[in-house]
Amino acid sequence: MRESGRITAQAEWAGGRLGRPAVRQPMVRRRRLAEMLDAGVRGPVTLVCAGPGWGKSTLVASWAEQRVTSGPIAWLTLGPQHNDPKAFWSDFVMALRMAGAIPCGNELEHVDVGVQSSFAQVLAGLDALPTPVVLVLDDFHEVDDSRVIGGLTGLLHDPPPALRLVLVTRSEPALPLHRFRGGGDLTEIRARHLAFLAPEAAELPAVHRRRLPVEELADLLERTEGWVVGLQLLADVLAEHGALDNGEIRAVSDYLLREVVAGLPAKMRQFLVRTSVPEEICGPLADALTGESHSRRLLERLESGNAFVTRVEDRPSWFRYHPMLRDALRHQIELDRPGAESELHLLAAQWFAAEEQIGEALRHAAESGDWAYLGRLVVERAMVRVLSGEQRSFGAVLLRIPPEQHAATAELALCGAAARYISGDRAGTAGLLRLARSVAQRQTGVATSTDMTLRLMEAGVLHWRVGDMPGLIEKSTETLKLLTGFRLDELPSLLHYRAVALNEKGAGLLWMDKPDHADRYLWAAATAARSVGSTLTEINALSHLGLLVLLQGSVREATEFVTSALDLARRNGFDGAAQVAIAYLTHALIEVGRDRAAEAQEALRKALHAGGEEPAAAPAVLAVLVRAHMLLFAGEAAAARAMLRQTRADAPATLVAPVLERWLRLAESEADLILGGAREVVARYDRDLPRGVLNPHELVCLARALLAVGEHDAAERLLARVRQSTDHVSAVTAWIATAFAADAEGHGNRSIDAISRAVAIAEREGFGAVFRSFDQRRLAVLLDRRRWVEEHTATPAVMPPKRPGDETAAPSDVLSERERDVLRYLPTVLTAGEIAGNLNISINTVKAHMRSIYRKLGAARRREAVVRARQLGLL
């Protein structure tokens, strides 16, 4: 009876320090964490370590409440008074007594911790505990006395077999836990584990009462990163105001500033405030913002102290503040020192710029509101990337510059022009470029980077957009010449400027019909762009190279260039960029040539999407040419010709691109040929023929027109030139035309040889739609004749033995040309009448030729003549 009274008195004396805290109902069941605690108390130590408000004590208390049948759980909540060893160990033992963990006869039953030998008695009593007992030391961060820590260190050096310690703390304890961690005997529950998941958050009373939609709950979790107090406070704000506004800042800021910041030394508080501007912080950046020299050490202390500071996982030397702590600290800056945040953003921008982290530098410069500095930074470090098409990273920053600032400096005018360009306002872009040129002329000491940027933008917008290719070449040539006078240390974006200028000049030369020079500059542009990581410039150069080799008739090589360009665009998320439009259009032309209308239509659709509502002049006309070719191969020549004539009539006066003019004229001529207008084609090209300026496409078109009007000799002279051309498309067209002409003149062998050459080249290069531009009935006859002949004139695997005297047989020139034509058909199953029909001669003539062949080859029958012809190499 006296013992019972003594324990009650001691419990009352202990006040709120002993005993498990009450758990607020309804309680959120967190099974995954309960399982971690269950696993932890099978070993000597479990650590629950996180900053304030993460629900550490609530978690352990609710877990303990549910473990009523799993052995005694003692609880001691520590306070500053426990930095006295006597108070600490006295309450340590008292907690075990109150939990009923000390059996009768154990030394801990009557130990007096005030005497010198008491600690040894405590250790002996703990070693003698018969069954496992859990002791929760809550708020362990309150204890920092070396004597208390030393005592616990001694206890953990050889832990009692039945004692299970659960340390609940805001900061990393100064205990030798590394031994347990290394041996796998330490269970750690950190803030990342304590963070509420969506199903758990939905059960919080403050959230559950409001029945938040999934989207609002996801927004809360993103803002709070699962921090339970933040979740509850924001849910209350939502309940009261219906939205998260300034109430959010007040509710959470008060808690964080009081619970996290207020307890820190003054120097540390100032450090936190000044380093809260960037989303992520490292030691050198913090040094720049605070003027300190050991910021890395302070950041590590804040992290170990669980002051809502954590390491960035993939950047070990970088740290990040909890977003709500950042908001609270920045709000405090605004209240204490208005304008200081802008100064800190400027310092951050300068540091990031020095570290070549241009995206972050631009963002902080915009936040600082120092528009002149932002303009200089954009032009010196970022504008060349905007010119290269990498606009997504910088567009939002450029739009933050107030329009009234554009006239302040040439750099800001260029920023305004770039912003208008990104938004698709071409007229506004041109106007701001003219403003930039005007301001630059008045401005003293214009930076080299500003002058170069202005030149490149004028070339790209004022010349390329409107199709002024001579102007584009002139401007880019001037830029390249100027760039040779600078070193990389003088002009940091030198290599980027060079890549863009090379690409502009190469593209201009292509459209000016100077393919050899264009090829050299475009290759150089692609290589230079790849070396500096200017992806869109490389894509644009590869696209133009694909178009160039397609114009030269190499379909297979064009396919390789276009595939490279489109794959590069796809991998980097530039599928819809304007710089990819040429690749899509070239791809469409290739698919038209392969007779794949659906694929061509899809490529054209992507090209039009990439070009935007106001495409550049040259790609816009090229898109019309794609449509015209699709109509031609679909048999709608009249519609194609009308479209082409309308396009030529509507072309802007600024468009100077000879390649397009020649291509439009060629496509119209092909439509004229189909529609019976061969004389118009002859009149169109005949005057240019003596000057030697016609390319293979134009030569074969003219040759076909000459054939149509009966000028066979003139046509053959042109076809002979084209048949040997490296332009595969023109060569195939020439061979088909040759086959038609030979067939019309009754030269069967020659027509079969010609059509066979055409088929072989087309199959090798992977195109076939060119066959559609000829009379399909006559083409079918030629192809059938080729198939019959080739099937029956192939040399057998086993040749019949030669007869005596074969070595002296007559040579191939014994047979006349017409006899060789007939001989070609003898291995087939065609009758004499059918052979006559194929050769457009009478059956009697065929029979006469067959008798002559038999006589000259010394054969009595048709089969014997075939065998002799093969032995002599005539077949």
PDB file of N, CA, C and O in Angstrom, residues 455-499:
ATOM      1  N   ARG A 455      22.751  42.260 -86.006  1.00  0.00           N
ATOM      2  CA  ARG A 455      23.003  41.842 -87.391  1.00  0.00           C
ATOM      3  C   ARG A 455      22.326  40.505 -87.696  1.00  0.00           C
ATOM      4  O   ARG A 455      21.680  40.330 -88.737  1.00  0.00           O
ATOM      5  N   LEU A 456      22.496  39.535 -86.799  1.00  0.00           N
ATOM      6  CA  LEU A 456      21.915  38.206 -87.030  1.00  0.00           C
ATOM      7  C   LEU A 456      20.393  38.250 -87.031  1.00  0.00           C
ATOM      8  O   LEU A 456      19.736  37.552 -87.818  1.00  0.00           O
ATOM      9  N   MET A 457      19.822  39.077 -86.135  1.00  0.00           N
ATOM     10  CA  MET A 457      18.366  39.174 -86.102  1.00  0.00           C
ATOM     11  C   MET A 457      17.839  39.878 -87.345  1.00  0.00           C
ATOM     12  O   MET A 457      16.787  39.507 -87.883  1.00  0.00           O
ATOM     13  N   GLU A 458      18.556  40.899 -87.809  1.00  0.00           N
ATOM     14  CA  GLU A 458      18.140  41.561 -89.053  1.00  0.00           C
ATOM     15  C   GLU A 458      18.199  40.590 -90.221  1.00  0.00           C
ATOM     16  O   GLU A 458      17.310  40.571 -91.076  1.00  0.00           O
ATOM     17  N   ALA A 459      19.252  39.761 -90.256  1.00  0.00           N
ATOM     18  CA  ALA A 459      19.363  38.775 -91.334  1.00  0.00           C
ATOM     19  C   ALA A 459      18.217  37.777 -91.261  1.00  0.00           C
ATOM     20  O   ALA A 459      17.585  37.455 -92.268  1.00  0.00           O
ATOM     21  N   GLY A 460      17.949  37.272 -90.053  1.00  0.00           N
ATOM     22  CA  GLY A 460      16.939  36.230 -89.889  1.00  0.00           C
ATOM     23  C   GLY A 460      15.526  36.726 -90.051  1.00  0.00           C
ATOM     24  O   GLY A 460      14.660  36.006 -90.550  1.00  0.00           O
ATOM     25  N   VAL A 461      15.258  37.953 -89.631  1.00  0.00           N
ATOM     26  CA  VAL A 461      13.882  38.469 -89.644  1.00  0.00           C
ATOM     27  C   VAL A 461      13.635  39.348 -90.869  1.00  0.00           C
ATOM     28  O   VAL A 461      12.692  39.137 -91.628  1.00  0.00           O
ATOM     29  N   LEU A 462      14.517  40.315 -91.073  1.00  0.00           N
ATOM     30  CA  LEU A 462      14.278  41.265 -92.155  1.00  0.00           C
ATOM     31  C   LEU A 462      14.595  40.678 -93.523  1.00  0.00           C
ATOM     32  O   LEU A 462      14.115  41.177 -94.538  1.00  0.00           O
ATOM     33  N   HIS A 463      15.397  39.627 -93.584  1.00  0.00           N
ATOM     34  CA  HIS A 463      15.762  39.042 -94.880  1.00  0.00           C
ATOM     35  C   HIS A 463      15.174  37.645 -95.065  1.00  0.00           C
ATOM     36  O   HIS A 463      14.471  37.382 -96.040  1.00  0.00           O
ATOM     37  N   TRP A 464      15.467  36.712 -94.154  1.00  0.00           N
ATOM     38  CA  TRP A 464      14.973  35.340 -94.323  1.00  0.00           C
ATOM     39  C   TRP A 464      13.452  35.290 -94.322  1.00  0.00           C
ATOM     40  O   TRP A 464      12.846  34.642 -95.160  1.00  0.00           O
ATOM     41  N   ARG A 465      12.814  35.968 -93.391  1.00  0.00           N
ATOM     42  CA  ARG A 465      11.358  35.881 -93.274  1.00  0.00           C
ATOM     43  C   ARG A 465      10.671  36.294 -94.571  1.00  0.00           C
ATOM     44  O   ARG A 465       9.670  35.700 -94.961  1.00  0.00           O
ATOM     45  N   VAL A 466      11.206  37.335 -95.228  1.00  0.00           N
ATOM     46  CA  VAL A 466      10.539  37.842 -96.438  1.00  0.00           C
ATOM     47  C   VAL A 466      11.106  37.216 -97.702  1.00  0.00           C
ATOM     48  O   VAL A 466      10.660  37.533 -98.808  1.00  0.00           O
ATOM     49  N   GLY A 467      12.113  36.351 -97.584  1.00  0.00           N
ATOM     50  CA  GLY A 467      12.662  35.670 -98.750  1.00  0.00           C
ATOM     51  C   GLY A 467      13.726  36.448 -99.497  1.00  0.00           C
ATOM     52  O   GLY A 467      14.039  36.120-100.654  1.00  0.00           O
ATOM     53  N   ASP A 468      14.310  37.456 -98.861  1.00  0.00           N
ATOM     54  CA  ASP A 468      15.366  38.251 -99.509  1.00  0.00           C
ATOM     55  C   ASP A 468      16.696  37.515 -99.349  1.00  0.00           C
ATOM     56  O   ASP A 468      17.490  37.809 -98.460  1.00  0.00           O
ATOM     57  N   MET A 469      16.946  36.546-100.215  1.00  0.00           N
ATOM     58  CA  MET A 469      18.136  35.712-100.080  1.00  0.00           C
ATOM     59  C   MET A 469      19.441  36.462-100.374  1.00  0.00           C
ATOM     60  O   MET A 469      20.429  36.239 -99.683  1.00  0.00           O
ATOM     61  N   PRO A 470      19.480  37.369-101.350  1.00  0.00           N
ATOM     62  CA  PRO A 470      20.716  38.150-101.513  1.00  0.00           C
ATOM     63  C   PRO A 470      21.048  38.969-100.266  1.00  0.00           C
ATOM     64  O   PRO A 470      22.208  39.050 -99.851  1.00  0.00           O
ATOM     65  N   GLY A 471      20.027  39.555 -99.654  1.00  0.00           N
ATOM     66  CA  GLY A 471      20.254  40.310 -98.418  1.00  0.00           C
ATOM     67  C   GLY A 471      20.729  39.411 -97.295  1.00  0.00           C
ATOM     68  O   GLY A 471      21.598  39.787 -96.492  1.00  0.00           O
ATOM     69  N   LEU A 472      20.160  38.204 -97.224  1.00  0.00           N
ATOM     70  CA  LEU A 472      20.559  37.245 -96.191  1.00  0.00           C
ATOM     71  C   LEU A 472      22.028  36.863 -96.354  1.00  0.00           C
ATOM     72  O   LEU A 472      22.787  36.826 -95.373  1.00  0.00           O
ATOM     73  N   ILE A 473      22.434  36.606 -97.587  1.00  0.00           N
ATOM     74  CA  ILE A 473      23.830  36.232 -97.839  1.00  0.00           C
ATOM     75  C   ILE A 473      24.765  37.395 -97.514  1.00  0.00           C
ATOM     76  O   ILE A 473      25.810  37.214 -96.873  1.00  0.00           O
ATOM     77  N   GLU A 474      24.389  38.588 -97.928  1.00  0.00           N
ATOM     78  CA  GLU A 474      25.233  39.755 -97.678  1.00  0.00           C
ATOM     79  C   GLU A 474      25.408  39.997 -96.177  1.00  0.00           C
ATOM     80  O   GLU A 474      26.520  40.224 -95.689  1.00  0.00           O
ATOM     81  N   LYS A 475      24.303  39.936 -95.426  1.00  0.00           N
ATOM     82  CA  LYS A 475      24.360  40.217 -93.988  1.00  0.00           C
ATOM     83  C   LYS A 475      25.175  39.149 -93.265  1.00  0.00           C
ATOM     84  O   LYS A 475      26.005  39.454 -92.395  1.00  0.00           O
ATOM     85  N   SER A 476      24.951  37.888 -93.593  1.00  0.00           N
ATOM     86  CA  SER A 476      25.683  36.822 -92.911  1.00  0.00           C
ATOM     87  C   SER A 476      27.158  36.831 -93.290  1.00  0.00           C
ATOM     88  O   SER A 476      28.022  36.516 -92.459  1.00  0.00           O
ATOM     89  N   THR A 477      27.476  37.210 -94.519  1.00  0.00           N
ATOM     90  CA  THR A 477      28.881  37.314 -94.932  1.00  0.00           C
ATOM     91  C   THR A 477      29.589  38.394 -94.126  1.00  0.00           C
ATOM     92  O   THR A 477      30.731  38.209 -93.668  1.00  0.00           O
ATOM     93  N   GLU A 478      28.928  39.544 -93.965  1.00  0.00           N
ATOM     94  CA  GLU A 478      29.503  40.627 -93.151  1.00  0.00           C
ATOM     95  C   GLU A 478      29.747  40.153 -91.722  1.00  0.00           C
ATOM     96  O   GLU A 478      30.794  40.438 -91.127  1.00  0.00           O
ATOM     97  N   THR A 479      28.769  39.437 -91.181  1.00  0.00           N
ATOM     98  CA  THR A 479      28.892  38.962 -89.793  1.00  0.00           C
ATOM     99  C   THR A 479      30.066  37.999 -89.654  1.00  0.00           C
ATOM    100  O   THR A 479      30.859  38.108 -88.710  1.00  0.00           O
ATOM    101  N   LEU A 480      30.178  37.038 -90.573  1.00  0.00           N
ATOM    102  CA  LEU A 480      31.284  36.080 -90.510  1.00  0.00           C
ATOM    103  C   LEU A 480      32.637  36.786 -90.616  1.00  0.00           C
ATOM    104  O   LEU A 480      33.595  36.408 -89.931  1.00  0.00           O
ATOM    105  N   LYS A 481      32.708  37.797 -91.456  1.00  0.00           N
ATOM    106  CA  LYS A 481      33.965  38.539 -91.607  1.00  0.00           C
ATOM    107  C   LYS A 481      34.307  39.278 -90.315  1.00  0.00           C
ATOM    108  O   LYS A 481      35.467  39.283 -89.869  1.00  0.00           O
ATOM    109  N   LEU A 482      33.300  39.883 -89.689  1.00  0.00           N
ATOM    110  CA  LEU A 482      33.542  40.600 -88.431  1.00  0.00           C
ATOM    111  C   LEU A 482      33.960  39.641 -87.311  1.00  0.00           C
ATOM    112  O   LEU A 482      34.811  39.964 -86.486  1.00  0.00           O
ATOM    113  N   LEU A 483      33.355  38.458 -87.292  1.00  0.00           N
ATOM    114  CA  LEU A 483      33.652  37.508 -86.214  1.00  0.00           C
ATOM    115  C   LEU A 483      35.094  37.034 -86.235  1.00  0.00           C
ATOM    116  O   LEU A 483      35.637  36.633 -85.190  1.00  0.00           O
ATOM    117  N   THR A 484      35.735  37.071 -87.404  1.00  0.00           N
ATOM    118  CA  THR A 484      37.140  36.636 -87.471  1.00  0.00           C
ATOM    119  C   THR A 484      38.064  37.561 -86.683  1.00  0.00           C
ATOM    120  O   THR A 484      39.191  37.180 -86.375  1.00  0.00           O
ATOM    121  N   GLY A 485      37.586  38.751 -86.342  1.00  0.00           N
ATOM    122  CA  GLY A 485      38.431  39.694 -85.614  1.00  0.00           C
ATOM    123  C   GLY A 485      38.340  39.581 -84.105  1.00  0.00           C
ATOM    124  O   GLY A 485      38.914  40.416 -83.394  1.00  0.00           O
ATOM    125  N   PHE A 486      37.630  38.571 -83.590  1.00  0.00           N
ATOM    126  CA  PHE A 486      37.447  38.449 -82.142  1.00  0.00           C
ATOM    127  C   PHE A 486      37.960  37.102 -81.641  1.00  0.00           C
ATOM    128  O   PHE A 486      37.989  36.111 -82.364  1.00  0.00           O
ATOM    129  N   ARG A 487      38.356  37.126 -80.368  1.00  0.00           N
ATOM    130  CA  ARG A 487      38.721  35.898 -79.664  1.00  0.00           C
ATOM    131  C   ARG A 487      37.571  35.491 -78.760  1.00  0.00           C
ATOM    132  O   ARG A 487      36.694  36.293 -78.446  1.00  0.00           O
ATOM    133  N   LEU A 488      37.612  34.243 -78.343  1.00  0.00           N
ATOM    134  CA  LEU A 488      36.524  33.713 -77.524  1.00  0.00           C
ATOM    135  C   LEU A 488      36.417  34.439 -76.193  1.00  0.00           C
ATOM    136  O   LEU A 488      35.313  34.647 -75.676  1.00  0.00           O
ATOM    137  N   ASP A 489      37.542  34.849 -75.617  1.00  0.00           N
ATOM    138  CA  ASP A 489      37.487  35.564 -74.337  1.00  0.00           C
ATOM    139  C   ASP A 489      36.927  36.970 -74.500  1.00  0.00           C
ATOM    140  O   ASP A 489      36.436  37.564 -73.553  1.00  0.00           O
ATOM    141  N   GLU A 490      36.987  37.498 -75.723  1.00  0.00           N
ATOM    142  CA  GLU A 490      36.421  38.826 -75.985  1.00  0.00           C
ATOM    143  C   GLU A 490      34.928  38.747 -76.286  1.00  0.00           C
ATOM    144  O   GLU A 490      34.186  39.680 -75.985  1.00  0.00           O
ATOM    145  N   LEU A 491      34.501  37.654 -76.868  1.00  0.00           N
ATOM    146  CA  LEU A 491      33.101  37.491 -77.262  1.00  0.00           C
ATOM    147  C   LEU A 491      32.668  36.072 -76.881  1.00  0.00           C
ATOM    148  O   LEU A 491      32.857  35.122 -77.646  1.00  0.00           O
ATOM    149  N   PRO A 492      32.112  35.886 -75.656  1.00  0.00           N
ATOM    150  CA  PRO A 492      31.816  34.530 -75.161  1.00  0.00           C
ATOM    151  C   PRO A 492      30.921  33.704 -76.080  1.00  0.00           C
ATOM    152  O   PRO A 492      31.050  32.490 -76.142  1.00  0.00           O
ATOM    153  N   SER A 493      30.012  34.363 -76.812  1.00  0.00           N
ATOM    154  CA  SER A 493      29.099  33.628 -77.689  1.00  0.00           C
ATOM    155  C   SER A 493      29.612  33.536 -79.122  1.00  0.00           C
ATOM    156  O   SER A 493      28.834  33.286 -80.049  1.00  0.00           O
ATOM    157  N   LEU A 494      30.914  33.720 -79.300  1.00  0.00           N
ATOM    158  CA  LEU A 494      31.501  33.755 -80.638  1.00  0.00           C
ATOM    159  C   LEU A 494      31.134  32.520 -81.455  1.00  0.00           C
ATOM    160  O   LEU A 494      30.708  32.615 -82.613  1.00  0.00           O
ATOM    161  N   LEU A 495      31.283  31.328 -80.870  1.00  0.00           N
ATOM    162  CA  LEU A 495      31.041  30.095 -81.624  1.00  0.00           C
ATOM    163  C   LEU A 495      29.563  29.930 -81.963  1.00  0.00           C
ATOM    164  O   LEU A 495      29.222  29.408 -83.033  1.00  0.00           O
ATOM    165  N   HIS A 496      28.691  30.372 -81.055  1.00  0.00           N
ATOM    166  CA  HIS A 496      27.251  30.331 -81.359  1.00  0.00           C
ATOM    167  C   HIS A 496      26.921  31.274 -82.524  1.00  0.00           C
ATOM    168  O   HIS A 496      26.183  30.905 -83.442  1.00  0.00           O
ATOM    169  N   TYR A 497      27.474  32.510 -82.454  1.00  0.00           N
ATOM    170  CA  TYR A 497      27.226  33.469 -83.533  1.00  0.00           C
ATOM    171  C   TYR A 497      27.702  32.896 -84.870  1.00  0.00           C
ATOM    172  O   TYR A 497      27.028  33.010 -85.904  1.00  0.00           O
ATOM    173  N   ARG A 498      28.861  32.265 -84.859  1.00  0.00           N
ATOM    174  CA  ARG A 498      29.433  31.732 -86.095  1.00  0.00           C
ATOM    175  C   ARG A 498      28.540  30.621 -86.666  1.00  0.00           C
ATOM    176  O   ARG A 498      28.298  30.574 -87.881  1.00  0.00           O
ATOM    177  N   ALA A 499      28.051  29.736 -85.809  1.00  0.00           N
ATOM    178  CA  ALA A 499      27.195  28.644 -86.279  1.00  0.00           C
ATOM    179  C   ALA A 499      25.926  29.199 -86.931  1.00  0.00           C
ATOM    180  O   ALA A 499      25.506  28.732 -88.003  1.00  0.00           O
TER     181      ALA A 499
END
